[in-house]
Amino acid sequence: MKVLITLLLLTIALSFMNTSKSDVKTRLLIARECVGCFLENADLQQLDLEGVNLENANLKQANLHQTNLNKANLKNANLQQTRLTEAQLKQANLTKANLFEANLSKSNLEEATLEGANLVMQIWEKVRSKMLILVKLY
């Protein structure tokens, strides 16, 4: 019985590892979460991902141009070299997120939390940041 349960769990785990990017988009839009997902180079532009949980997700070099990420949980997310131009990040949780070389031009970061986030060399042109919470930046 233990062997059967182990095989079942392994099969489920492998099916998630082989999930296509379109399946991930569907998961994001319906389940509103993709904790720890590998989304490197993903094209997620212009999606409505308000309130989505992307904690610990790898979004390195992803395209999030004009994406609605208001109230999204991006805690510990890897957003290195990510395109966040004109993205809506109002009240988003970016605690300890890696924003190294991310492009945040014309994005809305009102009331977003960036505590402990890596904000080295990112592009901030015309960013809206009313009441931005910047505590203990590294």
mmCIF file of N, CA and C in Angstrom:
data_model
loop_
_atom_site.group_PDB
_atom_site.id
_atom_site.type_symbol
_atom_site.label_atom_id
_atom_site.label_comp_id
_atom_site.label_asym_id
_atom_site.label_seq_id
_atom_site.Cartn_x
_atom_site.Cartn_y
_atom_site.Cartn_z
ATOM 1 N N MET A 1 0.823 -1.199 0.000
ATOM 2 C CA MET A 1 0.000 0.000 0.000
ATOM 3 C C MET A 1 0.868 1.265 0.000
ATOM 4 N N LYS A 2 1.947 1.235 0.810
ATOM 5 C CA LYS A 2 2.845 2.387 0.866
ATOM 6 C C LYS A 2 3.496 2.646 -0.488
ATOM 7 N N VAL A 3 3.840 1.573 -1.184
ATOM 8 C CA VAL A 3 4.455 1.702 -2.506
ATOM 9 C C VAL A 3 3.473 2.336 -3.484
ATOM 10 N N LEU A 4 2.228 1.940 -3.430
ATOM 11 C CA LEU A 4 1.193 2.491 -4.302
ATOM 12 C C LEU A 4 0.998 3.983 -4.050
ATOM 13 N N ILE A 5 0.946 4.370 -2.797
ATOM 14 C CA ILE A 5 0.786 5.789 -2.450
ATOM 15 C C ILE A 5 1.999 6.584 -2.913
ATOM 16 N N THR A 6 3.193 6.030 -2.719
ATOM 17 C CA THR A 6 4.414 6.700 -3.160
ATOM 18 C C THR A 6 4.415 6.901 -4.668
ATOM 19 N N LEU A 7 4.030 5.862 -5.412
ATOM 20 C CA LEU A 7 3.966 5.971 -6.873
ATOM 21 C C LEU A 7 2.929 6.995 -7.320
ATOM 22 N N LEU A 8 1.806 7.034 -6.651
ATOM 23 C CA LEU A 8 0.763 8.004 -6.974
ATOM 24 C C LEU A 8 1.262 9.426 -6.745
ATOM 25 N N LEU A 9 1.905 9.660 -5.613
ATOM 26 C CA LEU A 9 2.440 10.994 -5.314
ATOM 27 C C LEU A 9 3.536 11.383 -6.299
ATOM 28 N N LEU A 10 4.377 10.442 -6.681
ATOM 29 C CA LEU A 10 5.426 10.704 -7.655
ATOM 30 C C LEU A 10 4.829 11.057 -9.015
ATOM 31 N N THR A 11 3.804 10.356 -9.426
ATOM 32 C CA THR A 11 3.122 10.645 -10.694
ATOM 33 C C THR A 11 2.525 12.044 -10.693
ATOM 34 N N ILE A 12 1.888 12.411 -9.602
ATOM 35 C CA ILE A 12 1.305 13.753 -9.488
ATOM 36 C C ILE A 12 2.395 14.810 -9.551
ATOM 37 N N ALA A 13 3.487 14.591 -8.825
ATOM 38 C CA ALA A 13 4.592 15.553 -8.820
ATOM 39 C C ALA A 13 5.183 15.717 -10.211
ATOM 40 N N LEU A 14 5.387 14.618 -10.926
ATOM 41 C CA LEU A 14 5.945 14.692 -12.274
ATOM 42 C C LEU A 14 4.999 15.383 -13.242
ATOM 43 N N SER A 15 3.712 15.217 -13.068
ATOM 44 C CA SER A 15 2.757 15.885 -13.957
ATOM 45 C C SER A 15 2.821 17.392 -13.780
ATOM 46 N N PHE A 16 3.045 17.862 -12.552
ATOM 47 C CA PHE A 16 3.183 19.299 -12.334
ATOM 48 C C PHE A 16 4.487 19.818 -12.915
ATOM 49 N N MET A 17 5.546 19.003 -12.886
ATOM 50 C CA MET A 17 6.832 19.428 -13.425
ATOM 51 C C MET A 17 6.762 19.586 -14.935
ATOM 52 N N ASN A 18 5.927 18.825 -15.596
ATOM 53 C CA ASN A 18 5.821 18.864 -17.050
ATOM 54 C C ASN A 18 4.691 19.767 -17.541
ATOM 55 N N THR A 19 4.184 20.602 -16.677
ATOM 56 C CA THR A 19 3.083 21.482 -17.037
ATOM 57 C C THR A 19 3.545 22.499 -18.075
ATOM 58 N N SER A 20 2.784 22.671 -19.141
ATOM 59 C CA SER A 20 3.144 23.635 -20.174
ATOM 60 C C SER A 20 2.836 25.049 -19.698
ATOM 61 N N LYS A 21 3.414 26.033 -20.401
ATOM 62 C CA LYS A 21 3.201 27.425 -20.015
ATOM 63 C C LYS A 21 1.739 27.829 -20.159
ATOM 64 N N SER A 22 1.022 27.271 -21.124
ATOM 65 C CA SER A 22 -0.400 27.609 -21.254
ATOM 66 C C SER A 22 -1.192 27.046 -20.079
ATOM 67 N N ASP A 23 -0.785 25.869 -19.588
ATOM 68 C CA ASP A 23 -1.428 25.300 -18.402
ATOM 69 C C ASP A 23 -1.183 26.176 -17.182
ATOM 70 N N VAL A 24 0.026 26.736 -17.099
ATOM 71 C CA VAL A 24 0.366 27.615 -15.982
ATOM 72 C C VAL A 24 -0.481 28.878 -16.041
ATOM 73 N N LYS A 25 -0.669 29.437 -17.232
ATOM 74 C CA LYS A 25 -1.526 30.620 -17.378
ATOM 75 C C LYS A 25 -2.942 30.316 -16.903
ATOM 76 N N THR A 26 -3.460 29.166 -17.302
ATOM 77 C CA THR A 26 -4.799 28.764 -16.873
ATOM 78 C C THR A 26 -4.850 28.624 -15.361
ATOM 79 N N ARG A 27 -3.828 28.008 -14.798
ATOM 80 C CA ARG A 27 -3.753 27.840 -13.341
ATOM 81 C C ARG A 27 -3.731 29.188 -12.636
ATOM 82 N N LEU A 28 -2.976 30.136 -13.194
ATOM 83 C CA LEU A 28 -2.907 31.472 -12.601
ATOM 84 C C LEU A 28 -4.255 32.175 -12.659
ATOM 85 N N LEU A 29 -4.929 32.059 -13.784
ATOM 86 C CA LEU A 29 -6.199 32.759 -13.969
ATOM 87 C C LEU A 29 -7.350 32.129 -13.192
ATOM 88 N N ILE A 30 -7.324 30.823 -13.015
ATOM 89 C CA ILE A 30 -8.423 30.142 -12.325
ATOM 90 C C ILE A 30 -8.129 29.937 -10.843
ATOM 91 N N ALA A 31 -7.010 29.300 -10.528
ATOM 92 C CA ALA A 31 -6.681 28.998 -9.128
ATOM 93 C C ALA A 31 -6.113 30.211 -8.399
ATOM 94 N N ARG A 32 -5.611 31.188 -9.150
ATOM 95 C CA ARG A 32 -5.051 32.421 -8.592
ATOM 96 C C ARG A 32 -3.807 32.165 -7.753
ATOM 97 N N GLU A 33 -3.105 31.071 -8.007
ATOM 98 C CA GLU A 33 -1.847 30.838 -7.309
ATOM 99 C C GLU A 33 -0.951 29.911 -8.106
ATOM 100 N N CYS A 34 0.335 30.112 -7.879
ATOM 101 C CA CYS A 34 1.348 29.265 -8.495
ATOM 102 C C CYS A 34 2.604 29.411 -7.634
ATOM 103 N N VAL A 35 2.498 28.965 -6.402
ATOM 104 C CA VAL A 35 3.579 29.101 -5.430
ATOM 105 C C VAL A 35 4.777 28.277 -5.880
ATOM 106 N N GLY A 36 5.950 28.941 -5.955
ATOM 107 C CA GLY A 36 7.183 28.260 -6.328
ATOM 108 C C GLY A 36 7.269 27.841 -7.784
ATOM 109 N N CYS A 37 6.399 28.339 -8.624
ATOM 110 C CA CYS A 37 6.383 27.943 -10.038
ATOM 111 C C CYS A 37 7.611 28.449 -10.791
ATOM 112 N N PHE A 38 8.022 27.694 -11.789
ATOM 113 C CA PHE A 38 9.109 28.075 -12.682
ATOM 114 C C PHE A 38 8.480 28.747 -13.898
ATOM 115 N N LEU A 39 8.575 30.072 -13.939
ATOM 116 C CA LEU A 39 7.961 30.851 -15.018
ATOM 117 C C LEU A 39 9.000 31.710 -15.736
ATOM 118 N N GLU A 40 10.237 31.258 -15.745
ATOM 119 C CA GLU A 40 11.301 32.008 -16.398
ATOM 120 C C GLU A 40 10.963 32.199 -17.874
ATOM 121 N N ASN A 41 11.112 33.433 -18.354
ATOM 122 C CA ASN A 41 10.828 33.835 -19.739
ATOM 123 C C ASN A 41 9.353 33.716 -20.127
ATOM 124 N N ALA A 42 8.465 33.555 -19.173
ATOM 125 C CA ALA A 42 7.034 33.414 -19.475
ATOM 126 C C ALA A 42 6.449 34.723 -20.001
ATOM 127 N N ASP A 43 5.541 34.625 -20.948
ATOM 128 C CA ASP A 43 4.834 35.793 -21.475
ATOM 129 C C ASP A 43 3.489 35.891 -20.765
ATOM 130 N N LEU A 44 3.438 36.765 -19.770
ATOM 131 C CA LEU A 44 2.222 36.958 -18.975
ATOM 132 C C LEU A 44 1.702 38.385 -19.121
ATOM 133 N N GLN A 45 2.046 39.021 -20.218
ATOM 134 C CA GLN A 45 1.660 40.418 -20.398
ATOM 135 C C GLN A 45 0.151 40.580 -20.530
ATOM 136 N N GLN A 46 -0.327 41.683 -19.980
ATOM 137 C CA GLN A 46 -1.717 42.133 -20.059
ATOM 138 C C GLN A 46 -2.723 41.162 -19.426
ATOM 139 N N LEU A 47 -2.279 40.324 -18.503
ATOM 140 C CA LEU A 47 -3.204 39.427 -17.805
ATOM 141 C C LEU A 47 -3.739 40.098 -16.549
ATOM 142 N N ASP A 48 -4.907 39.697 -16.111
ATOM 143 C CA ASP A 48 -5.464 40.170 -14.846
ATOM 144 C C ASP A 48 -5.111 39.145 -13.771
ATOM 145 N N LEU A 49 -4.040 39.431 -13.037
ATOM 146 C CA LEU A 49 -3.565 38.534 -11.988
ATOM 147 C C LEU A 49 -3.721 39.175 -10.613
ATOM 148 N N GLU A 50 -4.741 39.995 -10.469
ATOM 149 C CA GLU A 50 -4.970 40.663 -9.185
ATOM 150 C C GLU A 50 -5.139 39.630 -8.073
ATOM 151 N N GLY A 51 -4.378 39.811 -6.996
ATOM 152 C CA GLY A 51 -4.479 38.951 -5.826
ATOM 153 C C GLY A 51 -3.843 37.578 -5.978
ATOM 154 N N VAL A 52 -3.165 37.320 -7.078
ATOM 155 C CA VAL A 52 -2.556 36.015 -7.313
ATOM 156 C C VAL A 52 -1.404 35.764 -6.327
ATOM 157 N N ASN A 53 -1.207 34.509 -5.951
ATOM 158 C CA ASN A 53 -0.127 34.140 -5.043
ATOM 159 C C ASN A 53 1.012 33.532 -5.852
ATOM 160 N N LEU A 54 2.103 34.295 -5.994
ATOM 161 C CA LEU A 54 3.289 33.848 -6.715
ATOM 162 C C LEU A 54 4.503 33.812 -5.782
ATOM 163 N N GLU A 55 4.255 33.504 -4.525
ATOM 164 C CA GLU A 55 5.349 33.450 -3.554
ATOM 165 C C GLU A 55 6.388 32.423 -4.007
ATOM 166 N N ASN A 56 7.661 32.824 -3.931
ATOM 167 C CA ASN A 56 8.811 31.976 -4.301
ATOM 168 C C ASN A 56 8.832 31.578 -5.776
ATOM 169 N N ALA A 57 8.048 32.225 -6.620
ATOM 170 C CA ALA A 57 8.037 31.889 -8.048
ATOM 171 C C ALA A 57 9.280 32.440 -8.739
ATOM 172 N N ASN A 58 9.739 31.738 -9.766
ATOM 173 C CA ASN A 58 10.856 32.206 -10.579
ATOM 174 C C ASN A 58 10.282 32.839 -11.843
ATOM 175 N N LEU A 59 10.300 34.170 -11.874
ATOM 176 C CA LEU A 59 9.781 34.931 -13.014
ATOM 177 C C LEU A 59 10.917 35.655 -13.741
ATOM 178 N N LYS A 60 12.117 35.117 -13.645
ATOM 179 C CA LYS A 60 13.271 35.753 -14.269
ATOM 180 C C LYS A 60 13.017 35.958 -15.761
ATOM 181 N N GLN A 61 13.239 37.179 -16.215
ATOM 182 C CA GLN A 61 13.089 37.595 -17.614
ATOM 183 C C GLN A 61 11.677 37.378 -18.162
ATOM 184 N N ALA A 62 10.697 37.306 -17.287
ATOM 185 C CA ALA A 62 9.303 37.172 -17.736
ATOM 186 C C ALA A 62 8.795 38.510 -18.264
ATOM 187 N N ASN A 63 7.778 38.455 -19.099
ATOM 188 C CA ASN A 63 7.146 39.657 -19.634
ATOM 189 C C ASN A 63 5.826 39.878 -18.898
ATOM 190 N N LEU A 64 5.811 40.890 -18.026
ATOM 191 C CA LEU A 64 4.616 41.242 -17.261
ATOM 192 C C LEU A 64 4.157 42.654 -17.627
ATOM 193 N N HIS A 65 4.418 43.054 -18.866
ATOM 194 C CA HIS A 65 4.030 44.375 -19.361
ATOM 195 C C HIS A 65 2.514 44.543 -19.249
ATOM 196 N N GLN A 66 2.090 45.625 -18.630
ATOM 197 C CA GLN A 66 0.675 45.982 -18.446
ATOM 198 C C GLN A 66 -0.140 44.897 -17.731
ATOM 199 N N THR A 67 0.507 44.105 -16.910
ATOM 200 C CA THR A 67 -0.190 43.062 -16.156
ATOM 201 C C THR A 67 -0.727 43.637 -14.856
ATOM 202 N N ASN A 68 -1.938 43.250 -14.492
ATOM 203 C CA ASN A 68 -2.540 43.679 -13.230
ATOM 204 C C ASN A 68 -2.094 42.715 -12.135
ATOM 205 N N LEU A 69 -1.204 43.204 -11.269
ATOM 206 C CA LEU A 69 -0.712 42.430 -10.131
ATOM 207 C C LEU A 69 -1.071 43.127 -8.823
ATOM 208 N N ASN A 70 -2.140 43.926 -8.848
ATOM 209 C CA ASN A 70 -2.581 44.583 -7.621
ATOM 210 C C ASN A 70 -2.865 43.528 -6.558
ATOM 211 N N LYS A 71 -2.404 43.781 -5.348
ATOM 212 C CA LYS A 71 -2.608 42.901 -4.181
ATOM 213 C C LYS A 71 -2.010 41.506 -4.373
ATOM 214 N N ALA A 72 -1.108 41.346 -5.332
ATOM 215 C CA ALA A 72 -0.470 40.047 -5.563
ATOM 216 C C ALA A 72 0.586 39.770 -4.502
ATOM 217 N N ASN A 73 0.787 38.493 -4.207
ATOM 218 C CA ASN A 73 1.840 38.079 -3.286
ATOM 219 C C ASN A 73 3.032 37.611 -4.110
ATOM 220 N N LEU A 74 4.076 38.446 -4.143
ATOM 221 C CA LEU A 74 5.302 38.131 -4.863
ATOM 222 C C LEU A 74 6.468 38.014 -3.883
ATOM 223 N N LYS A 75 6.163 37.604 -2.673
ATOM 224 C CA LYS A 75 7.180 37.471 -1.630
ATOM 225 C C LYS A 75 8.227 36.445 -2.071
ATOM 226 N N ASN A 76 9.502 36.834 -1.950
ATOM 227 C CA ASN A 76 10.644 35.980 -2.323
ATOM 228 C C ASN A 76 10.653 35.585 -3.799
ATOM 229 N N ALA A 77 9.888 36.264 -4.635
ATOM 230 C CA ALA A 77 9.860 35.930 -6.064
ATOM 231 C C ALA A 77 11.131 36.423 -6.748
ATOM 232 N N ASN A 78 11.582 35.685 -7.745
ATOM 233 C CA ASN A 78 12.718 36.106 -8.554
ATOM 234 C C ASN A 78 12.178 36.860 -9.764
ATOM 235 N N LEU A 79 12.333 38.184 -9.731
ATOM 236 C CA LEU A 79 11.867 39.048 -10.813
ATOM 237 C C LEU A 79 13.058 39.684 -11.529
ATOM 238 N N GLN A 80 14.186 39.003 -11.496
ATOM 239 C CA GLN A 80 15.401 39.517 -12.118
ATOM 240 C C GLN A 80 15.200 39.702 -13.615
ATOM 241 N N GLN A 81 15.527 40.895 -14.098
ATOM 242 C CA GLN A 81 15.424 41.267 -15.514
ATOM 243 C C GLN A 81 14.005 41.104 -16.072
ATOM 244 N N THR A 82 13.025 41.177 -15.202
ATOM 245 C CA THR A 82 11.629 41.043 -15.619
ATOM 246 C C THR A 82 11.102 42.360 -16.165
ATOM 247 N N ARG A 83 10.272 42.292 -17.185
ATOM 248 C CA ARG A 83 9.651 43.482 -17.772
ATOM 249 C C ARG A 83 8.329 43.727 -17.054
ATOM 250 N N LEU A 84 8.329 44.751 -16.194
ATOM 251 C CA LEU A 84 7.135 45.136 -15.436
ATOM 252 C C LEU A 84 6.655 46.523 -15.864
ATOM 253 N N THR A 85 6.919 46.894 -17.104
ATOM 254 C CA THR A 85 6.536 48.208 -17.598
ATOM 255 C C THR A 85 5.020 48.356 -17.581
ATOM 256 N N GLU A 86 4.562 49.479 -17.065
ATOM 257 C CA GLU A 86 3.138 49.814 -16.968
ATOM 258 C C GLU A 86 2.330 48.773 -16.181
ATOM 259 N N ALA A 87 3.004 47.979 -15.367
ATOM 260 C CA ALA A 87 2.309 46.973 -14.549
ATOM 261 C C ALA A 87 1.625 47.639 -13.366
ATOM 262 N N GLN A 88 0.523 47.062 -12.939
ATOM 263 C CA GLN A 88 -0.206 47.533 -11.762
ATOM 264 C C GLN A 88 0.198 46.654 -10.580
ATOM 265 N N LEU A 89 0.898 47.258 -9.614
ATOM 266 C CA LEU A 89 1.393 46.534 -8.446
ATOM 267 C C LEU A 89 0.912 47.195 -7.159
ATOM 268 N N LYS A 90 -0.246 47.826 -7.219
ATOM 269 C CA LYS A 90 -0.786 48.520 -6.052
ATOM 270 C C LYS A 90 -1.048 47.511 -4.931
ATOM 271 N N GLN A 91 -0.518 47.795 -3.760
ATOM 272 C CA GLN A 91 -0.647 46.960 -2.558
ATOM 273 C C GLN A 91 -0.054 45.564 -2.744
ATOM 274 N N ALA A 92 0.853 45.406 -3.687
ATOM 275 C CA ALA A 92 1.505 44.110 -3.896
ATOM 276 C C ALA A 92 2.546 43.862 -2.809
ATOM 277 N N ASN A 93 2.732 42.596 -2.463
ATOM 278 C CA ASN A 93 3.744 42.209 -1.492
ATOM 279 C C ASN A 93 4.977 41.737 -2.254
ATOM 280 N N LEU A 94 6.011 42.589 -2.256
ATOM 281 C CA LEU A 94 7.271 42.273 -2.919
ATOM 282 C C LEU A 94 8.383 42.087 -1.880
ATOM 283 N N THR A 95 8.012 41.663 -0.686
ATOM 284 C CA THR A 95 8.976 41.450 0.384
ATOM 285 C C THR A 95 10.034 40.438 -0.056
ATOM 286 N N LYS A 96 11.289 40.842 0.071
ATOM 287 C CA LYS A 96 12.455 40.011 -0.277
ATOM 288 C C LYS A 96 12.456 39.535 -1.730
ATOM 289 N N ALA A 97 11.736 40.225 -2.596
ATOM 290 C CA ALA A 97 11.743 39.873 -4.022
ATOM 291 C C ALA A 97 13.056 40.326 -4.652
ATOM 292 N N ASN A 98 13.515 39.597 -5.651
ATOM 293 C CA ASN A 98 14.717 39.958 -6.385
ATOM 294 C C ASN A 98 14.298 40.739 -7.624
ATOM 295 N N LEU A 99 14.502 42.063 -7.575
ATOM 296 C CA LEU A 99 14.141 42.938 -8.693
ATOM 297 C C LEU A 99 15.386 43.445 -9.422
ATOM 298 N N PHE A 100 16.484 42.706 -9.340
ATOM 299 C CA PHE A 100 17.737 43.100 -9.975
ATOM 300 C C PHE A 100 17.521 43.284 -11.475
ATOM 301 N N GLU A 101 17.823 44.475 -11.956
ATOM 302 C CA GLU A 101 17.691 44.854 -13.367
ATOM 303 C C GLU A 101 16.268 44.718 -13.918
ATOM 304 N N ALA A 102 15.268 44.738 -13.049
ATOM 305 C CA ALA A 102 13.874 44.712 -13.515
ATOM 306 C C ALA A 102 13.507 46.074 -14.095
ATOM 307 N N ASN A 103 12.631 46.094 -15.076
ATOM 308 C CA ASN A 103 12.171 47.341 -15.676
ATOM 309 C C ASN A 103 10.783 47.657 -15.132
ATOM 310 N N LEU A 104 10.728 48.673 -14.258
ATOM 311 C CA LEU A 104 9.481 49.079 -13.614
ATOM 312 C C LEU A 104 8.951 50.395 -14.183
ATOM 313 N N SER A 105 9.381 50.771 -15.375
ATOM 314 C CA SER A 105 8.963 52.038 -15.972
ATOM 315 C C SER A 105 7.445 52.142 -16.052
ATOM 316 N N LYS A 106 6.937 53.268 -15.595
ATOM 317 C CA LYS A 106 5.509 53.605 -15.641
ATOM 318 C C LYS A 106 4.625 52.609 -14.888
ATOM 319 N N SER A 107 5.201 51.841 -13.975
ATOM 320 C CA SER A 107 4.391 50.913 -13.185
ATOM 321 C C SER A 107 3.798 51.632 -11.979
ATOM 322 N N ASN A 108 2.775 51.049 -11.392
ATOM 323 C CA ASN A 108 2.098 51.622 -10.233
ATOM 324 C C ASN A 108 2.428 50.767 -9.011
ATOM 325 N N LEU A 109 3.217 51.351 -8.100
ATOM 326 C CA LEU A 109 3.628 50.650 -6.883
ATOM 327 C C LEU A 109 3.025 51.301 -5.642
ATOM 328 N N GLU A 110 1.859 51.918 -5.788
ATOM 329 C CA GLU A 110 1.232 52.577 -4.643
ATOM 330 C C GLU A 110 0.954 51.564 -3.541
ATOM 331 N N GLU A 111 1.408 51.892 -2.340
ATOM 332 C CA GLU A 111 1.200 51.082 -1.139
ATOM 333 C C GLU A 111 1.788 49.675 -1.244
ATOM 334 N N ALA A 112 2.718 49.465 -2.160
ATOM 335 C CA ALA A 112 3.383 48.165 -2.281
ATOM 336 C C ALA A 112 4.429 48.018 -1.180
ATOM 337 N N THR A 113 4.671 46.788 -0.769
ATOM 338 C CA THR A 113 5.676 46.502 0.253
ATOM 339 C C THR A 113 6.904 45.897 -0.413
ATOM 340 N N LEU A 114 8.056 46.557 -0.191
ATOM 341 C CA LEU A 114 9.311 46.103 -0.786
ATOM 342 C C LEU A 114 10.366 45.848 0.289
ATOM 343 N N GLU A 115 9.940 45.433 1.451
ATOM 344 C CA GLU A 115 10.867 45.209 2.559
ATOM 345 C C GLU A 115 11.862 44.102 2.206
ATOM 346 N N GLY A 116 13.149 44.445 2.290
ATOM 347 C CA GLY A 116 14.206 43.477 2.016
ATOM 348 C C GLY A 116 14.373 43.115 0.554
ATOM 349 N N ALA A 117 13.696 43.811 -0.337
ATOM 350 C CA ALA A 117 13.793 43.504 -1.772
ATOM 351 C C ALA A 117 15.134 43.956 -2.339
ATOM 352 N N ASN A 118 15.611 43.239 -3.347
ATOM 353 C CA ASN A 118 16.826 43.618 -4.060
ATOM 354 C C ASN A 118 16.415 44.601 -5.147
ATOM 355 N N LEU A 119 16.789 45.866 -4.939
ATOM 356 C CA LEU A 119 16.387 46.926 -5.869
ATOM 357 C C LEU A 119 17.590 47.506 -6.607
ATOM 358 N N VAL A 120 18.583 46.688 -6.887
ATOM 359 C CA VAL A 120 19.801 47.150 -7.533
ATOM 360 C C VAL A 120 19.599 47.263 -9.040
ATOM 361 N N MET A 121 19.918 48.427 -9.575
ATOM 362 C CA MET A 121 19.967 48.697 -11.009
ATOM 363 C C MET A 121 18.659 48.477 -11.762
ATOM 364 N N GLN A 122 17.536 48.648 -11.117
ATOM 365 C CA GLN A 122 16.287 48.533 -11.853
ATOM 366 C C GLN A 122 15.900 49.887 -12.441
ATOM 367 N N ILE A 123 15.045 49.879 -13.411
ATOM 368 C CA ILE A 123 14.622 51.095 -14.100
ATOM 369 C C ILE A 123 13.332 51.584 -13.454
ATOM 370 N N TRP A 124 13.352 52.852 -12.978
ATOM 371 C CA TRP A 124 12.230 53.410 -12.216
ATOM 372 C C TRP A 124 11.569 54.587 -12.928
ATOM 373 N N GLU A 125 11.697 54.743 -14.194
ATOM 374 C CA GLU A 125 11.189 55.917 -14.891
ATOM 375 C C GLU A 125 9.670 56.054 -14.746
ATOM 376 N N LYS A 126 9.241 57.181 -14.197
ATOM 377 C CA LYS A 126 7.820 57.539 -14.053
ATOM 378 C C LYS A 126 7.005 56.516 -13.255
ATOM 379 N N VAL A 127 7.601 55.967 -12.215
ATOM 380 C CA VAL A 127 6.897 55.014 -11.357
ATOM 381 C C VAL A 127 6.002 55.764 -10.390
ATOM 382 N N ARG A 128 4.745 55.327 -10.243
ATOM 383 C CA ARG A 128 3.843 55.892 -9.239
ATOM 384 C C ARG A 128 4.054 55.118 -7.945
ATOM 385 N N SER A 129 4.368 55.856 -6.878
ATOM 386 C CA SER A 129 4.712 55.151 -5.645
ATOM 387 C C SER A 129 4.189 55.854 -4.402
ATOM 388 N N LYS A 130 2.987 56.306 -4.419
ATOM 389 C CA LYS A 130 2.371 56.942 -3.265
ATOM 390 C C LYS A 130 2.310 55.938 -2.109
ATOM 391 N N MET A 131 2.854 56.322 -0.971
ATOM 392 C CA MET A 131 2.864 55.500 0.241
ATOM 393 C C MET A 131 3.571 54.159 0.038
ATOM 394 N N LEU A 132 4.632 54.145 -0.754
ATOM 395 C CA LEU A 132 5.416 52.939 -0.968
ATOM 396 C C LEU A 132 6.095 52.555 0.338
ATOM 397 N N ILE A 133 5.998 51.314 0.731
ATOM 398 C CA ILE A 133 6.593 50.866 1.986
ATOM 399 C C ILE A 133 7.980 50.317 1.686
ATOM 400 N N LEU A 134 9.000 51.119 2.034
ATOM 401 C CA LEU A 134 10.384 50.750 1.775
ATOM 402 C C LEU A 134 11.105 50.610 3.113
ATOM 403 N N VAL A 135 11.070 49.441 3.677
ATOM 404 C CA VAL A 135 11.667 49.215 4.980
ATOM 405 C C VAL A 135 12.819 48.224 4.844
ATOM 406 N N LYS A 136 13.963 48.568 5.411
ATOM 407 C CA LYS A 136 15.131 47.681 5.421
ATOM 408 C C LYS A 136 15.496 47.192 4.021
ATOM 409 N N LEU A 137 15.745 48.113 3.127
ATOM 410 C CA LEU A 137 16.141 47.722 1.777
ATOM 411 C C LEU A 137 17.590 47.267 1.775
ATOM 412 N N TYR A 138 17.897 46.265 0.985
ATOM 413 C CA TYR A 138 19.249 45.733 0.885
ATOM 414 C C TYR A 138 19.775 45.975 -0.508
#
